[in-house]
Coordinates of C-alpha atoms in Angstrom, one line a residue:
M26 CA 55.7 38.9 50.4
T27 CA 56.1 39.9 46.7
E28 CA 53.5 39.5 44.0
I29 CA 55.6 36.8 42.4
E30 CA 55.8 34.9 45.7
N31 CA 52.1 35.2 46.2
R32 CA 51.5 33.8 42.7
N33 CA 53.9 30.9 43.3
R34 CA 52.3 30.1 46.6
T35 CA 48.8 30.2 45.1
K36 CA 50.0 28.0 42.2
L37 CA 51.6 25.5 44.6
K38 CA 48.4 25.4 46.7
L39 CA 46.3 24.8 43.6
Q40 CA 48.6 22.0 42.5
T41 CA 48.5 20.4 45.9
E42 CA 44.7 20.5 45.9
K43 CA 44.7 18.8 42.5
Y44 CA 47.1 16.1 43.7
Q45 CA 44.8 15.5 46.7
Q46 CA 42.0 14.8 44.3
L47 CA 44.1 12.1 42.7
E48 CA 44.8 10.7 46.2
L49 CA 41.1 10.5 46.8
L50 CA 40.6 8.8 43.5
F51 CA 43.2 6.1 44.5
E52 CA 41.4 5.6 47.9
I53 CA 38.1 5.1 46.1
Y54 CA 39.7 2.5 43.9
N55 CA 41.0 0.7 47.0
L56 CA 37.7 1.0 48.8
K57 CA 35.9 -0.5 45.8
N58 CA 38.3 -3.5 45.8
V59 CA 37.8 -4.0 49.5
R60 CA 34.1 -3.8 49.1
E61 CA 34.1 -6.5 46.3
K62 CA 36.3 -8.8 48.4
L63 CA 34.0 -8.4 51.4
R64 CA 31.0 -9.2 49.3
K65 CA 32.5 -12.4 48.0
K66 CA 33.6 -13.5 51.5
L67 CA 30.1 -12.8 52.9
E68 CA 28.5 -14.8 50.1
S69 CA 30.9 -17.7 50.8
I70 CA 30.3 -17.6 54.5
E71 CA 26.5 -17.4 54.1
K72 CA 26.6 -20.5 51.9
M73 CA 28.6 -22.3 54.6
I74 CA 26.1 -21.3 57.3
K75 CA 23.3 -22.8 55.3
R76 CA 25.2 -26.1 55.3
D77 CA 26.6 -25.8 58.9
C78 CA 25.1 -23.5 61.4
E79 CA 28.2 -23.1 63.5
R80 CA 28.1 -20.1 65.9
N81 CA 31.7 -19.0 65.0
L82 CA 30.6 -18.6 61.4
T83 CA 27.6 -16.4 62.5
N84 CA 29.9 -14.3 64.6
R85 CA 32.3 -14.0 61.8
I86 CA 29.7 -12.8 59.3
E87 CA 28.5 -10.2 61.8
A88 CA 32.0 -8.9 62.2
M89 CA 32.4 -8.7 58.4
K90 CA 29.2 -6.8 58.1
V91 CA 30.5 -4.2 60.6
I92 CA 33.7 -3.9 58.4
S93 CA 31.5 -3.6 55.3
T94 CA 29.5 -0.8 56.9
E95 CA 32.6 1.1 57.8
N96 CA 33.9 0.7 54.3
N97 CA 30.7 2.1 52.8
D98 CA 30.7 5.0 55.2
R99 CA 34.3 5.9 54.3
F100 CA 33.5 5.5 50.6
K101 CA 30.6 8.0 50.9
E102 CA 32.8 10.4 52.7
V103 CA 35.6 10.3 50.1
M104 CA 33.2 10.5 47.3
S105 CA 31.7 13.7 48.8
K106 CA 35.2 15.3 48.6
L107 CA 36.0 14.1 45.1
K108 CA 35.1 16.6 42.3
S109 CA 33.2 15.2 39.4
S110 CA 35.9 16.3 36.9
Y111 CA 38.4 14.0 38.6
N112 CA 36.2 11.0 38.9
I113 CA 37.6 8.9 36.1
F114 CA 35.2 6.0 36.9
K115 CA 32.2 8.3 36.5
L116 CA 33.6 10.0 33.4
V117 CA 34.1 6.6 31.6
E118 CA 30.6 5.5 32.7
E119 CA 29.1 8.7 31.4
L120 CA 31.0 8.5 28.1
D121 CA 29.7 5.0 27.5
K122 CA 26.1 6.1 28.2
N123 CA 26.4 9.1 25.9
N124 CA 28.0 7.0 23.1
Q125 CA 25.3 4.4 23.5
Y126 CA 22.6 7.1 23.3
L127 CA 24.1 8.5 20.1
A128 CA 24.2 5.0 18.6
N129 CA 20.6 4.4 19.4
L130 CA 19.7 7.9 18.1
N131 CA 21.3 7.1 14.8
K132 CA 19.3 3.8 14.6
E133 CA 16.1 5.7 15.3
R134 CA 16.9 8.3 12.6
K135 CA 17.6 5.5 10.0
R136 CA 14.3 4.0 10.8
G137 CA 12.6 7.3 10.3
R138 CA 11.4 7.6 13.9
V139 CA 13.1 11.0 14.5
D140 CA 12.7 14.1 12.3
M141 CA 15.9 15.7 11.0
E142 CA 15.6 18.9 13.1
Q143 CA 15.1 17.0 16.4
Y144 CA 17.9 14.6 15.4
E145 CA 20.4 17.4 14.8
I146 CA 19.6 19.2 18.0
T147 CA 19.8 16.0 20.1
K148 CA 22.9 14.8 18.4
G149 CA 24.6 18.1 18.9
Y150 CA 23.8 18.1 22.6
Y151 CA 25.1 14.7 23.3
L152 CA 28.2 15.2 21.0
Q153 CA 29.1 18.2 23.1
K154 CA 28.8 16.1 26.3
V155 CA 31.2 13.6 24.8
I156 CA 33.6 16.3 23.8
D157 CA 33.5 17.8 27.3
I158 CA 34.2 14.3 28.8
Y159 CA 37.2 13.8 26.5
E160 CA 38.6 17.2 27.5
S161 CA 38.1 16.4 31.2
V162 CA 39.9 13.0 30.8
N163 CA 42.8 14.6 28.8
Q164 CA 43.3 17.2 31.5
L165 CA 43.2 14.5 34.2
K166 CA 45.7 12.5 32.2
D167 CA 48.1 15.5 32.0
L168 CA 47.8 16.1 35.7
T169 CA 48.3 12.4 36.6
I170 CA 51.4 12.2 34.4
T171 CA 53.0 15.1 36.3
Y172 CA 52.1 13.6 39.7
Y173 CA 53.2 10.2 38.5
H174 CA 56.7 11.5 37.8
E175 CA 56.9 13.1 41.2
L176 CA 55.9 9.8 42.8
K177 CA 58.6 8.0 40.8
D178 CA 61.1 10.4 42.2
E179 CA 59.9 9.5 45.7
L180 CA 60.4 5.8 44.8
I181 CA 64.0 6.6 43.9
M182 CA 64.4 8.4 47.2
F183 CA 63.2 5.3 49.1
E184 CA 65.8 3.2 47.2
D185 CA 68.5 5.7 48.2
Q186 CA 67.3 5.4 51.8
R187 CA 67.5 1.6 51.6
I188 CA 71.1 1.8 50.3
K189 CA 72.1 4.2 53.0
L190 CA 70.5 2.0 55.6
T191 CA 72.5 -1.0 54.3
T192 CA 75.7 1.0 54.4
E193 CA 75.0 2.0 58.0
K194 CA 74.4 -1.6 58.9
L195 CA 77.7 -2.7 57.4
R196 CA 79.5 0.0 59.2
K197 CA 77.7 -1.0 62.4
M198 CA 76.2 2.4 62.9
I199 CA 72.9 0.8 63.6
T200 CA 71.9 -2.5 65.2
K201 CA 70.4 -5.4 63.3
K202 CA 67.1 -4.8 65.0
E203 CA 67.1 -1.1 63.9
F204 CA 68.0 -2.1 60.4
N205 CA 65.2 -4.6 60.1
Q206 CA 62.7 -2.2 61.5
K207 CA 63.6 0.7 59.2
S208 CA 64.1 -1.6 56.3
N209 CA 60.6 -3.0 56.7
E210 CA 59.2 0.5 57.0
I211 CA 60.8 1.5 53.7
E212 CA 59.7 -1.6 51.9
S213 CA 56.1 -1.1 53.1
L214 CA 56.2 2.5 51.9
K215 CA 57.7 1.4 48.6
H216 CA 55.0 -1.2 48.1
Q217 CA 52.2 1.4 48.8
L218 CA 53.8 3.8 46.3
E219 CA 54.2 1.1 43.7
E220 CA 50.5 0.2 44.0
K221 CA 49.6 3.9 43.6
L222 CA 51.8 4.2 40.5
A223 CA 50.3 1.1 39.0
F224 CA 46.8 2.5 39.5
F225 CA 47.6 5.8 37.9
E226 CA 49.3 4.2 35.0
I227 CA 46.7 1.6 34.2
E228 CA 43.5 3.4 35.2
I229 CA 44.3 6.9 33.9
I230 CA 47.5 7.4 31.9
D231 CA 47.1 4.3 29.7
L232 CA 43.3 4.6 29.5
E233 CA 42.0 4.5 25.9
L234 CA 38.6 6.0 25.3
E235 CA 36.3 4.8 22.5

C-alpha cells in the first residue's frame, strides 16, 4: 500500500468517526424526545390511578417505568461515546452560562464591586471560553453540512430505487406482495433519513448563536 493510499484510508477513517459522532448526536436527540414523552405519559397515568385504582393501569405504569429505565441506560451509554466538542446541546448550554456570567460581571463592575484588574482577568478568561465554543460550533456546522449533503444523495438513491421498483412491478418482474414489502422498506428508510436531515438542519446547520 502506497503512502498516498495510507493517507486516504486514514482520512476516510477519521471522517467516518466524525460522522459516527453526528449519528450519536441524533440518537441522543431521539432518546431525549422519547424520555419526555414517557414522562408525560407516566404523569397522566399516575393522575388516572389516583382517581381510579384499576389494576391494568398499575401494570401499565410499571411497564412504562421499565421502558424509561432502558431509555435512561441507553442515553448514558450513548453520552459516554459522544465527545464534548460534538455535543451541540452542551455547547449551547455552556455558551448561555458563560454569556450570562459575563453579563453579571459587567453589572458588578458598573456597581464598583469588582476592581479593574480582577475584572479584566475574569472577563478575558470567560471571553476565551465563548470564543472556543463558537469555534467548536462552527467546525461542527461545517462537518454537518458535508454529511447533510451525503445523506441527501442517499435520499435521491432511495427515490431511484422506488422508481425502479415501480418499473419492475409494471413489467411484472416482481409480485404485488414483493412490491409492497420492498416499497414499505424504502419508505421507512426514507422517513428515517428525512427525520435525520431535519434534525441536522434545524438543530445544527441553521443554529444561530447569540
